XYZ file of C-alpha atoms in Angstrom:
787
model
C -83.078 -105.019 114.708
C -81.478 -107.159 112.002
C -80.423 -103.986 110.168
C -78.813 -102.684 113.350
C -76.897 -105.964 113.868
C -75.718 -105.921 110.265
C -74.513 -102.303 110.443
C -72.726 -103.009 113.730
C -71.042 -106.060 112.233
C -69.877 -104.135 109.171
C -68.478 -101.352 111.367
C -66.549 -103.912 113.415
C -65.211 -105.551 110.259
C -64.005 -102.153 109.044
C -62.496 -101.240 112.412
C -60.667 -104.564 112.622
C -59.727 -104.945 108.966
C -56.642 -107.059 109.521
C -58.354 -109.594 111.765
C -61.453 -109.765 109.594
C -59.284 -110.313 106.522
C -57.215 -113.020 108.241
C -60.336 -114.770 109.506
C -62.112 -114.796 106.156
C -58.994 -115.687 104.166
C -57.919 -118.520 106.473
C -61.314 -120.198 106.560
C -61.930 -119.728 102.823
C -58.550 -121.280 101.955
C -59.306 -124.246 104.228
C -62.742 -124.722 102.682
C -61.229 -124.398 99.189
C -58.711 -127.175 99.792
C -61.317 -129.435 101.322
C -63.738 -128.861 98.438
C -61.014 -129.629 95.879
C -60.143 -132.844 97.686
C -63.820 -133.834 97.853
C -64.107 -133.266 94.089
C -61.046 -135.464 93.545
C -62.418 -138.192 95.824
C -65.757 -138.099 94.016
C -63.957 -138.484 90.710
C -61.897 -141.434 91.985
C -65.000 -143.182 93.343
C -66.960 -142.766 90.120
C -65.032 -145.394 88.093
C -67.388 -147.902 86.469
C -70.346 -146.464 88.353
C -72.057 -145.499 85.072
C -72.978 -149.082 84.103
C -76.705 -149.695 84.479
C -76.060 -153.268 85.617
C -73.018 -152.463 87.765
C -74.298 -154.444 90.751
C -74.476 -157.616 88.646
C -71.105 -157.308 86.848
C -67.939 -158.871 88.261
C -64.341 -159.416 87.174
C -62.919 -162.930 87.464
C -59.630 -162.925 89.374
C -57.270 -165.724 90.303
C -54.722 -166.508 92.968
C -51.833 -168.772 91.975
C -50.003 -170.447 94.867
C -46.413 -171.659 94.491
C -44.239 -173.924 96.605
C -41.771 -171.135 97.398
C -44.542 -169.375 99.299
C -45.315 -166.792 96.622
C -48.948 -165.965 95.851
C -49.687 -164.060 92.656
C -53.049 -162.411 92.082
C -53.944 -161.445 88.527
C -56.813 -161.322 86.071
C -55.508 -163.627 83.307
C -57.589 -166.816 83.024
C -57.856 -169.842 80.667
C -60.512 -169.643 77.938
C -62.269 -172.974 78.806
C -63.215 -171.502 82.185
C -65.972 -169.424 80.563
C -67.967 -172.410 79.348
C -67.653 -174.211 82.698
C -68.870 -171.213 84.682
C -71.855 -170.689 82.398
C -72.963 -174.316 82.309
C -72.259 -175.445 85.882
C -73.276 -172.394 87.901
C -76.829 -171.108 87.349
C -76.017 -167.917 89.290
C -73.901 -166.814 86.293
C -76.022 -165.653 83.360
C -73.142 -164.924 81.005
C -69.321 -165.194 81.108
C -67.665 -162.656 78.812
C -64.112 -163.106 77.590
C -62.020 -160.198 76.379
C -58.388 -159.644 75.420
C -55.687 -157.417 76.806
C -55.272 -154.065 75.027
C -53.933 -154.369 71.489
C -52.760 -151.355 69.509
C -53.346 -151.857 65.770
C -53.371 -149.821 62.561
C -56.675 -148.987 60.846
C -56.795 -147.555 57.367
C -59.606 -145.927 55.372
C -58.531 -144.362 52.136
C -55.590 -142.103 52.892
C -56.292 -142.036 56.608
C -54.113 -144.433 58.615
C -54.325 -144.350 62.410
C -52.968 -146.472 65.243
C -55.500 -147.087 68.026
C -55.742 -149.263 71.163
C -58.657 -151.646 71.547
C -59.823 -155.112 72.536
C -61.343 -158.327 71.262
C -64.510 -158.856 73.283
C -67.511 -161.144 73.690
C -70.219 -160.665 71.058
C -72.688 -159.571 73.777
C -70.283 -157.180 75.478
C -72.225 -154.039 74.535
C -75.493 -155.565 75.772
C -74.216 -155.935 79.312
C -71.980 -152.882 79.655
C -73.219 -149.301 79.311
C -71.010 -148.067 76.504
C -73.734 -146.334 74.451
C -73.903 -146.978 70.724
C -74.442 -143.924 68.532
C -74.932 -146.079 65.442
C -75.668 -149.805 65.313
C -77.490 -152.516 67.277
C -75.815 -153.764 70.484
C -77.160 -157.301 69.875
C -75.732 -157.553 66.354
C -72.730 -155.242 66.173
C -70.161 -157.965 67.017
C -72.233 -161.004 66.078
C -70.209 -161.924 62.970
C -66.457 -162.400 62.262
C -64.523 -159.396 60.964
C -67.097 -156.941 62.300
C -65.782 -153.876 64.083
C -67.236 -151.151 66.290
C -65.260 -147.925 66.732
C -65.443 -144.869 68.975
C -66.758 -141.439 67.982
C -63.190 -140.066 68.003
C -61.986 -142.874 65.746
C -64.912 -142.323 63.346
C -63.951 -138.654 63.056
C -60.351 -139.576 62.235
C -61.306 -142.135 59.572
C -64.413 -140.539 58.023
C -64.096 -136.863 58.912
C -65.884 -134.639 61.450
C -69.135 -134.890 59.453
C -69.288 -138.680 59.663
C -72.780 -138.564 61.194
C -74.115 -137.052 57.995
C -72.809 -140.052 56.089
C -74.088 -143.618 56.045
C -70.898 -145.289 57.255
C -72.399 -148.580 58.482
C -71.176 -151.367 56.241
C -68.078 -149.419 55.197
C -64.862 -151.415 54.845
C -61.856 -150.623 57.076
C -58.430 -152.191 56.669
C -56.784 -153.732 59.743
C -52.967 -153.696 59.670
C -53.177 -153.513 55.866
C -53.950 -157.229 55.909
C -57.607 -157.774 56.763
C -60.787 -156.022 55.660
C -63.298 -155.326 58.405
C -66.949 -154.319 58.140
C -67.981 -151.347 60.267
C -71.123 -152.274 62.186
C -71.264 -149.697 64.974
C -69.981 -146.449 66.456
C -70.013 -145.996 70.236
C -69.633 -142.881 72.316
C -66.073 -142.132 73.410
C -65.305 -144.323 76.402
C -65.686 -142.453 79.651
C -62.443 -141.720 81.414
C -64.205 -143.237 84.426
C -64.115 -146.637 82.778
C -61.570 -149.125 84.080
C -61.430 -150.569 80.546
C -59.995 -148.362 77.818
C -60.507 -148.987 74.097
C -61.119 -147.178 70.822
C -62.285 -150.215 68.861
C -63.996 -153.533 69.586
C -63.600 -156.747 67.585
C -65.283 -160.153 68.136
C -63.263 -162.385 70.472
C -63.720 -165.217 67.952
C -61.381 -163.313 65.599
C -58.650 -163.549 68.247
C -58.585 -167.340 68.502
C -57.263 -168.384 65.041
C -54.024 -166.443 65.621
C -53.646 -167.545 69.253
C -54.102 -171.327 69.504
C -52.681 -171.335 73.029
C -55.917 -169.905 74.460
C -57.727 -173.240 74.250
C -55.527 -174.938 76.876
C -56.357 -174.921 80.588
C -52.681 -174.358 81.401
C -52.367 -171.143 79.365
C -53.605 -167.748 80.451
C -53.913 -164.401 78.776
C -57.576 -163.652 78.297
C -59.642 -161.748 80.865
C -63.202 -162.445 81.926
C -66.152 -160.607 83.375
C -69.402 -162.262 84.377
C -72.942 -161.112 84.933
C -74.794 -162.651 87.859
C -78.467 -163.237 88.453
C -79.847 -160.206 90.244
C -79.621 -160.570 94.009
C -76.885 -163.234 93.959
C -74.514 -163.171 96.935
C -71.181 -163.167 95.120
C -69.262 -164.014 98.302
C -71.202 -167.274 98.594
C -70.651 -167.937 94.879
C -66.894 -167.421 95.400
C -66.903 -170.388 97.761
C -68.441 -172.587 95.051
C -66.159 -171.605 92.164
C -62.839 -171.312 93.991
C -61.490 -174.712 92.855
C -62.800 -174.761 89.253
C -59.407 -174.378 87.558
C -57.835 -176.976 89.868
C -60.559 -179.442 88.842
C -59.325 -179.263 85.229
C -55.608 -178.492 85.525
C -52.600 -179.206 87.756
C -51.216 -176.604 90.140
C -52.947 -174.542 92.795
C -55.089 -171.835 91.213
C -58.113 -170.410 92.983
C -60.538 -168.012 91.369
C -62.832 -165.407 92.864
C -65.155 -162.640 91.722
C -64.567 -158.956 92.377
C -67.234 -156.279 91.721
C -66.248 -154.189 88.697
C -66.933 -151.071 90.751
C -64.084 -152.138 93.086
C -61.426 -152.953 90.494
C -60.077 -149.413 90.185
C -59.785 -148.649 93.890
C -58.972 -152.111 95.284
C -56.171 -153.573 93.179
C -53.360 -154.286 95.623
C -53.072 -157.847 96.913
C -50.884 -159.600 99.471
C -50.993 -163.367 99.909
C -54.135 -163.513 97.797
C -56.054 -160.973 99.894
C -57.036 -157.428 98.966
C -55.007 -155.010 101.088
C -55.793 -151.752 99.314
C -54.843 -149.901 96.178
C -55.866 -146.406 95.134
C -58.337 -146.448 98.000
C -55.293 -145.716 100.194
C -54.868 -142.351 98.462
C -58.541 -141.584 99.041
C -58.103 -142.326 102.736
C -54.957 -140.206 102.920
C -56.501 -137.194 101.228
C -59.733 -137.549 103.175
C -57.626 -137.104 106.309
C -55.788 -134.193 104.692
C -59.127 -132.514 103.876
C -60.296 -132.962 107.474
C -56.975 -131.717 108.853
C -56.857 -128.594 106.696
C -60.462 -127.771 107.467
C -59.713 -128.330 111.146
C -56.698 -126.003 110.984
C -58.806 -123.335 109.284
C -61.620 -123.724 111.830
C -59.164 -123.539 114.743
C -57.622 -120.456 113.212
C -61.027 -118.819 112.831
C -62.142 -119.609 116.375
C -58.821 -118.633 117.950
C -58.795 -115.189 116.389
C -62.482 -114.595 117.053
C -62.185 -115.428 120.755
C -58.877 -113.606 121.157
C -60.180 -110.336 119.743
C -63.493 -110.508 121.569
C -61.910 -109.318 124.820
C -61.028 -106.029 123.091
C -64.759 -105.289 122.943
C -65.396 -105.289 126.704
C -66.239 -101.586 126.871
C -68.596 -101.942 123.901
C -70.426 -104.728 125.736
C -70.643 -102.569 128.857
C -71.988 -99.564 126.993
C -74.582 -101.714 125.208
C -75.724 -103.139 128.530
C -76.001 -99.625 129.985
C -78.288 -98.484 127.175
C -80.534 -101.513 127.666
C -79.154 -104.369 125.564
C -80.082 -107.706 127.073
C -77.997 -110.847 127.157
C -79.997 -112.394 124.298
C -79.366 -109.364 122.076
C -75.610 -109.512 122.745
C -75.541 -113.249 122.064
C -77.337 -112.760 118.742
C -74.991 -109.933 117.805
C -71.767 -111.884 118.411
C -73.068 -115.078 116.846
C -74.374 -113.128 113.865
C -71.024 -111.402 113.243
C -69.134 -114.691 113.438
C -71.585 -116.506 111.169
C -71.502 -113.660 108.644
C -67.709 -113.961 108.413
C -68.013 -117.720 107.930
C -70.644 -117.345 105.189
C -68.455 -114.815 103.364
C -65.561 -117.305 103.607
C -67.747 -120.059 102.157
C -68.728 -118.068 99.058
C -65.151 -116.898 98.600
C -64.076 -120.562 98.730
C -66.488 -121.453 95.913
C -64.885 -118.716 93.792
C -61.400 -120.002 94.627
C -62.374 -123.559 93.635
C -63.647 -122.372 90.251
C -60.440 -120.384 89.721
C -58.061 -123.169 90.777
C -59.743 -126.161 89.105
C -57.714 -125.952 85.834
C -54.441 -125.999 87.804
C -55.724 -128.764 90.078
C -56.753 -130.848 87.042
C -53.307 -130.440 85.507
C -51.631 -131.699 88.674
C -53.969 -134.657 89.161
C -54.439 -135.546 85.459
C -58.193 -135.106 85.827
C -60.986 -133.258 84.040
C -63.019 -132.306 87.082
C -65.691 -129.622 86.892
C -67.358 -127.728 89.730
C -70.693 -129.136 88.564
C -69.420 -132.582 89.642
C -69.824 -131.453 93.241
C -72.829 -133.410 94.385
C -75.777 -131.374 95.614
C -75.359 -133.171 98.925
C -71.848 -131.799 99.473
C -72.466 -128.066 99.109
C -75.059 -127.960 101.919
C -72.659 -129.985 104.074
C -69.827 -127.517 103.542
C -72.157 -124.581 104.018
C -73.284 -126.193 107.271
C -69.628 -126.662 108.284
C -68.983 -122.969 107.651
C -72.017 -122.048 109.760
C -70.926 -124.427 112.520
C -67.425 -122.950 112.585
C -68.955 -119.478 112.763
C -71.268 -120.490 115.608
C -68.481 -122.181 117.583
C -66.239 -119.147 117.115
C -69.015 -116.877 118.360
C -69.977 -118.961 121.374
C -67.197 -117.664 123.629
C -67.841 -113.915 123.198
C -71.590 -114.462 122.942
C -72.128 -116.424 126.138
C -69.033 -115.759 128.241
C -68.449 -112.035 127.789
C -72.128 -111.116 127.733
C -72.541 -112.682 131.179
C -70.290 -110.206 133.035
C -71.703 -107.452 135.198
C -71.751 -103.925 133.807
C -69.827 -102.427 136.766
C -66.976 -104.931 136.397
C -66.689 -104.273 132.686
C -66.696 -100.456 132.906
C -64.292 -100.371 135.902
C -61.907 -102.779 134.147
C -62.009 -105.299 136.978
C -62.275 -108.336 134.710
C -59.481 -110.813 135.197
C -57.671 -112.338 132.285
C -59.214 -115.672 131.332
C -56.244 -118.041 131.493
C -58.407 -121.026 130.686
C -59.353 -119.539 127.305
C -55.722 -118.571 126.677
C -54.550 -122.119 127.366
C -57.198 -123.500 125.038
C -55.946 -121.157 122.305
C -52.381 -122.349 122.883
C -53.497 -125.952 122.679
C -55.248 -125.275 119.391
C -52.118 -123.578 118.007
C -50.131 -126.697 118.947
C -52.706 -128.839 117.121
C -52.467 -126.609 114.034
C -48.702 -126.861 113.831
C -48.768 -130.564 114.682
C -50.905 -131.211 111.590
C -48.809 -128.845 109.451
C -45.528 -130.494 110.485
C -46.908 -134.006 109.878
C -47.934 -132.942 106.369
C -44.513 -131.346 105.819
C -42.655 -134.498 106.908
C -44.969 -136.542 104.675
C -44.256 -134.271 101.708
C -40.500 -134.546 102.146
C -40.691 -138.342 102.465
C -42.884 -138.771 99.381
C -40.523 -136.582 97.346
C -37.530 -138.577 98.575
C -39.230 -141.819 97.509
C -40.098 -140.417 94.081
C -36.500 -139.268 93.656
C -35.310 -142.701 94.784
C -37.541 -144.346 92.159
C -36.434 -142.013 89.380
C -32.736 -142.459 90.058
C -32.633 -146.090 91.128
C -30.603 -148.398 88.946
C -33.245 -150.907 87.830
C -30.717 -153.017 85.944
C -31.850 -151.622 82.572
C -30.274 -148.540 81.028
C -33.581 -146.797 80.384
C -32.168 -143.474 79.193
C -31.985 -142.939 75.400
C -33.730 -146.245 74.763
C -36.322 -145.801 72.004
C -39.314 -148.171 71.849
C -42.067 -148.680 69.259
C -44.360 -151.389 67.892
C -43.163 -153.583 65.052
C -45.758 -153.721 62.265
C -46.096 -154.409 58.583
C -42.912 -154.902 56.571
C -40.749 -153.898 59.543
C -42.119 -156.905 61.422
C -42.169 -159.344 58.514
C -38.621 -158.508 57.417
C -37.136 -157.604 60.773
C -33.509 -158.297 59.853
C -33.541 -155.924 56.861
C -35.287 -153.289 58.952
C -32.707 -153.702 61.748
C -29.825 -153.263 59.327
C -31.436 -150.148 57.864
C -32.034 -148.748 61.350
C -28.393 -149.249 62.334
C -27.353 -147.057 59.427
C -29.159 -144.072 60.902
C -27.043 -141.496 62.773
C -26.736 -142.064 66.513
C -28.266 -145.576 66.526
C -25.769 -147.831 68.296
C -27.748 -151.021 68.923
C -31.114 -152.547 67.925
C -33.137 -155.515 69.140
C -36.731 -156.761 69.144
C -38.769 -158.493 71.835
C -42.209 -159.913 72.454
C -42.521 -158.239 75.859
C -42.168 -154.799 77.378
C -39.304 -155.210 79.881
C -40.862 -152.989 82.560
C -44.035 -155.092 82.596
C -43.261 -158.491 81.110
C -46.669 -160.113 81.593
C -45.558 -163.524 80.266
C -44.778 -166.194 82.826
C -44.872 -169.916 83.457
C -44.606 -172.322 86.355
C -43.809 -175.181 83.983
C -40.012 -174.915 83.960
C -38.188 -178.184 84.754
C -34.513 -178.463 85.747
C -32.283 -181.233 87.119
C -33.011 -181.909 90.764
C -36.404 -180.213 90.754
C -38.854 -181.749 93.213
C -42.018 -183.148 91.552
C -44.280 -180.990 93.711
C -42.161 -177.819 93.377
C -43.845 -174.889 91.635
C -42.160 -171.534 90.921
C -43.450 -168.741 88.705
C -40.786 -167.496 86.287
C -41.088 -164.502 83.966
C -40.285 -165.292 80.322
C -38.781 -162.820 77.834
C -38.331 -163.797 74.191
C -36.764 -161.744 71.446
C -33.924 -161.384 68.980
C -30.169 -161.035 69.250
C -28.618 -158.050 71.045
C -31.267 -157.903 73.792
C -28.605 -157.781 76.509
C -26.537 -155.109 74.790
C -29.466 -152.871 73.769
C -31.200 -152.958 77.148
C -27.900 -152.497 78.972
C -28.244 -155.676 81.044
C -25.136 -156.846 82.941
C -23.625 -160.305 82.640
C -22.465 -161.894 85.900
C -21.019 -165.022 84.295
C -21.082 -166.862 80.994
C -21.870 -165.155 77.710
C -24.665 -163.314 75.956
C -26.458 -164.488 72.811
C -24.191 -164.394 69.781
C -24.631 -164.798 66.041
C -21.475 -166.911 66.130
C -23.519 -169.685 67.732
C -26.039 -171.019 65.267
C -27.890 -172.982 67.956
C -28.567 -170.036 70.275
C -32.266 -170.636 69.759
C -31.639 -173.513 72.198
C -29.827 -171.269 74.681
C -31.230 -169.303 77.581
C -30.057 -166.536 79.897
C -31.180 -166.553 83.543
C -31.101 -163.719 86.036
C -29.672 -164.187 89.533
C -33.169 -164.470 91.036
C -33.961 -167.410 88.728
C -30.708 -169.151 89.658
C -31.495 -168.723 93.358
C -35.106 -169.889 92.916
C -33.965 -173.078 91.170
C -31.167 -173.666 93.691
C -28.453 -173.951 91.011
C -24.885 -173.703 92.351
C -23.231 -173.994 88.912
C -25.916 -172.770 86.493
C -23.854 -172.628 83.271
C -24.691 -175.587 81.040
C -27.740 -176.636 83.080
C -30.557 -177.810 80.800
C -34.025 -176.325 81.339
C -37.211 -177.728 79.855
C -40.216 -175.465 79.246
C -42.673 -174.715 76.486
C -41.916 -178.084 74.852
C -38.272 -177.215 74.244
C -35.011 -177.901 76.089
C -32.559 -175.016 76.480
C -29.156 -174.686 78.156
C -28.188 -171.796 80.397
C -25.276 -169.988 78.701
C -25.189 -166.863 80.850
C -26.329 -165.387 84.145
C -27.554 -161.777 84.286
C -27.459 -159.382 87.189
C -30.970 -158.938 88.598
C -33.133 -156.307 86.895
C -36.675 -155.124 87.480
C -39.484 -156.416 85.260
C -42.252 -154.891 87.378
C -42.758 -151.866 89.625
C -40.689 -151.229 92.742
C -43.701 -152.290 94.793
C -42.692 -155.879 94.009
C -39.541 -157.883 94.588
C -37.381 -158.878 91.620
C -38.848 -161.927 89.872
C -36.953 -164.877 88.377
C -36.481 -164.240 84.638
C -35.453 -166.398 81.693
C -34.545 -164.866 78.307
C -34.439 -166.822 75.061
C -34.275 -166.250 71.302
C -37.553 -166.469 69.371
C -37.920 -167.604 65.778
C -41.299 -165.883 65.464
C -42.006 -162.302 64.465
C -41.383 -160.038 67.493
C -43.811 -157.322 68.575
C -41.662 -154.479 69.927
C -38.465 -152.839 68.715
C -35.843 -151.219 70.945
C -33.082 -148.946 69.673
C -30.220 -147.550 71.756
C -29.445 -143.953 70.789
C -26.339 -141.946 71.531
C -27.204 -139.187 73.981
C -25.742 -136.307 72.000
C -27.574 -137.123 68.754
C -31.105 -137.874 69.955
C -32.879 -135.208 67.894
C -30.987 -136.057 64.683
C -31.559 -139.782 65.260
C -35.326 -139.360 65.708
C -35.662 -137.277 62.548
C -33.657 -139.816 60.522
C -35.620 -142.776 61.941
C -38.963 -141.128 61.134
C -37.928 -140.548 57.531
C -36.503 -144.056 57.134
C -39.563 -145.655 58.741
C -41.976 -143.820 56.426
C -40.064 -145.115 53.387
C -39.528 -148.653 54.658
C -42.996 -149.206 56.174
C -45.572 -147.105 54.278
C -49.110 -147.132 55.636
C -47.978 -147.538 59.262
C -47.628 -144.340 61.263
C -44.642 -144.293 63.618
C -45.496 -143.852 67.295
C -42.587 -144.139 69.724
C -41.712 -143.563 73.364
C -38.548 -143.495 75.436
C -38.098 -146.101 78.140
C -37.424 -143.547 80.887
C -40.689 -141.735 80.070
C -42.592 -145.028 80.225
C -40.907 -145.816 83.549
C -41.897 -142.461 85.049
C -45.512 -142.942 83.927
C -45.708 -146.086 86.051
C -45.287 -143.854 89.110
C -47.485 -141.018 87.884
C -49.873 -141.445 90.818
C -47.025 -141.184 93.313
C -45.697 -138.047 91.595
C -49.177 -136.512 91.693
C -49.440 -137.461 95.374
C -46.122 -135.726 96.061
C -47.234 -132.492 94.399
C -50.613 -132.421 96.099
C -49.131 -133.196 99.502
C -46.587 -130.416 99.043
C -49.249 -127.868 98.139
C -51.526 -128.897 100.982
C -48.641 -128.833 103.464
C -47.770 -125.287 102.382
C -51.415 -124.264 102.673
C -51.666 -125.818 106.146
C -48.570 -123.899 107.245
C -49.923 -120.725 105.626
C -53.241 -120.970 107.488
C -51.449 -121.784 110.740
C -49.190 -118.770 110.294
C -52.176 -116.544 109.610
C -53.511 -117.554 112.989
C -50.092 -117.172 114.592
C -49.772 -113.684 113.144
C -53.186 -112.740 114.503
C -52.457 -114.143 117.952
C -49.060 -112.438 118.028
C -50.760 -109.152 117.201
C -53.314 -109.757 119.926
C -50.560 -110.619 122.441
C -48.596 -107.492 121.531
C -51.729 -105.353 121.938
C -52.538 -106.931 125.300
C -49.001 -106.333 126.571
C -48.601 -102.814 125.185
C -48.013 -101.122 128.533
C -45.656 -103.880 129.667
C -43.560 -103.409 126.536
C -43.478 -99.649 127.074
C -42.297 -100.020 130.663
C -39.622 -102.541 129.709
C -38.398 -100.247 126.963
C -38.207 -97.247 129.346
C -36.222 -99.413 131.779
C -33.665 -100.186 129.065
C -34.841 -103.347 127.303
C -33.455 -103.591 123.781
C -35.501 -104.285 120.669
C -33.982 -107.783 120.347
C -34.866 -108.578 123.959
C -38.468 -107.524 123.403
C -38.691 -109.614 120.212
C -37.386 -112.670 122.110
C -39.867 -112.004 124.913
C -42.836 -111.951 122.544
C -41.586 -114.861 120.412
C -40.620 -117.216 123.251
C -44.174 -118.293 124.038
C -44.980 -119.204 120.444
C -41.617 -120.902 119.952
C -42.431 -123.370 122.693
C -45.783 -124.093 121.092
C -44.071 -125.029 117.817
C -41.482 -127.139 119.677
C -44.249 -129.089 121.431
C -46.078 -129.573 118.099
C -42.895 -130.890 116.493
C -42.215 -133.304 119.366
C -45.728 -134.730 119.020
C -45.513 -134.984 115.216
C -42.332 -137.099 115.089
C -43.666 -140.458 116.408
C -46.942 -140.087 114.490
C -45.078 -139.353 111.234
C -42.689 -142.257 111.735
C -45.558 -144.710 112.247
C -47.579 -143.729 109.180
C -44.685 -143.094 106.797
C -42.957 -146.377 107.589
C -46.190 -148.181 106.775
C -46.420 -146.304 103.463
C -42.792 -146.944 102.509
C -43.108 -150.647 103.300
C -45.584 -150.960 100.421
C -42.521 -150.666 98.175
C -40.174 -153.624 98.054
C -37.474 -151.034 97.310
C -37.650 -147.704 99.089
C -35.683 -144.874 100.644
C -35.019 -144.770 104.365
C -36.783 -142.461 106.788
C -33.710 -140.515 107.948
C -33.171 -137.866 110.606
C -32.574 -135.225 107.922
C -36.265 -135.364 107.021
C -37.280 -134.318 110.508
C -34.532 -131.695 110.770
C -35.711 -130.058 107.536
C -39.334 -130.078 108.720
C -38.358 -128.641 112.115
C -36.230 -125.872 110.620
C -38.934 -125.024 108.099
C -41.733 -124.898 110.688
C -39.671 -122.972 113.223
C -38.314 -120.563 110.642
C -41.742 -119.704 109.283
C -43.155 -119.356 112.813
C -40.319 -117.044 113.903
C -40.701 -114.972 110.759
C -44.440 -114.652 111.283
C -44.240 -113.758 114.975
C -41.023 -111.779 114.546
C -42.566 -109.300 112.138
C -45.307 -108.394 114.575
C -42.936 -108.520 117.561
C -40.536 -106.142 115.816
C -43.320 -103.669 115.102
C -44.388 -103.735 118.742
C -40.804 -103.475 120.004
C -39.901 -100.361 117.982
C -43.116 -98.505 118.815
C -42.832 -95.265 120.812
C -43.061 -96.153 124.549
C -44.901 -92.868 125.168
C -47.808 -94.107 123.046
C -47.588 -97.515 124.715
C -47.892 -96.065 128.213
C -50.824 -93.881 127.212
C -52.689 -96.884 125.712
C -55.863 -97.905 127.485
């Protein structure tokens, strides 16, 4: 019996090649997209899940409250906090301090490399699961000037055969100034780690060069703690919230966040977590459900629509003795077989498309990452779709009487037809929402890329200052200005797109004693304004003609507003144990992402060695300038490899996730429309077949081809119009919420909806029109003879 069902199914597939192909292709494409999204979601959720003690490890965060109503949430904390937490709270077994990422030069023999890394607690590798290939986790960072490096770094310094050598105890030069002893090599840090580093140094080595860390009022270090197993960290948060306030002025409240949450939940408003990358997971989870739903609707619509063409077959089978159960099994079996074929085709598509998907999402996902729990789920979904698609023909058609079937007395089932129309509306509703979302995301990305952020980021070269270039900055600057195409040079201690240095300790005349405002601080050398392309509103810039400009300061408009200064020029500010006068006011510029409002900023001259160099290049000589700078740098600063970036590239990387979101949304919107149109094409074909005689009669009576095309297309046009009308308010609600996450964003204009409507309608007309045209030009003689 099974063999008979299988042969019958294969014959039907062959007889209805187009519909079988559309059914299998549509469902397999939907399953493919959903599987790819599930793989991406799994990858996103896997950050920091590899730590053996993940449930006991927490990041220390802080909320700083200011009198202007601002609340800043960040991870920088004062060093003395570690000792207090360890000694006063028994729930905390160990508080581990670590530094921000520092890129430094390591030299071994002729090999000189620049690598990012961190200064960390001596017991860091005991608590976190970064496996050591060589060395003892309890001793590797126990002494000053010890260093542990990654496998990749060991290969660069000691060669690919480093494991055959006894490299423990080898000496490595740091910045050509300090000799370090190699005490360990760890496996390359997983890309699923929220901390990135290629080397680790003892945190005690960081303190002698950074005296500021010992004060309660200074921040810069980060901290993670390990709790006693079973501790309720929410209850502990209530106990530790006021610790900083107990030792320092201001309003700073700390709290613990599980390390497994840091990657996904990193967006705060008013001191509360409101989301982060978890929002993208939620968005794409919905997209996966929607696309799978569209594919399932498509599959069921076509299966039920074509089933009525098999009335005579059902009648004949009943005449020769087939029972209702046999017919039910046959129809369900055919539908399930199609769904199973679609499932295995989807697995092949996923394997084929993964390299492209990884390139778009900046991932390294493999099909093997798909949890064993997911494949059965998707296989079950495919089976369910097949069963649901087979229910209508299996139970409804098999229930009719033989005489009614063979005499053709069955009435058209308008209820089923209306259900199919409703499902088509749902398909296009989802497709149009995705299309509107795609257009909006692209408009926002374009807005970000072209927005004037107050800094001329094009042709602005940036690199670290090291070695002789840092020690003798003025000579290096003069030499750099001699290179072709270099028009201006400056140096700073901050990266202007992410300043990261701030204070609430600025005093000015008329300031209220209880007033507290966080102000971003930029320090550097002369020509900062000119090189960055900042705009003066009033006053002057820094000048070498004024020998006391180390006591001058520039303020942006936001800082002037925050301090309530009506005539800011000449006003004396007091911060960082030095008094400075405002000599110029700058037009507001961004020092953070467009998610945030523009912060108050003060800029002053530093007498210390700066960390970053910025060179303005002339646009038509960029290639020649880079080549000349590389040659000059190698001669001026031997032993330090040059690694540079352009400011506009760095700016675009900040919004890499949004750009990836835009691409993915665009692809998924196109796929949703494609699947919907597959179904529309199938239903249009079915409609044309069902109305064959009607079309023939109309043609004999003089109806033109265009009239027949309009007749067949009108029904589907209204379905798309209804879908569009439903999609507009839904799209407006969700997209406005998304755009409002940005302090600066594009507007949701009517053109977005017009483009989506034209696109959806045009594709629908093209899809239906092709089939309508074929039906309209067919010979009416054949149409009238059709059964």
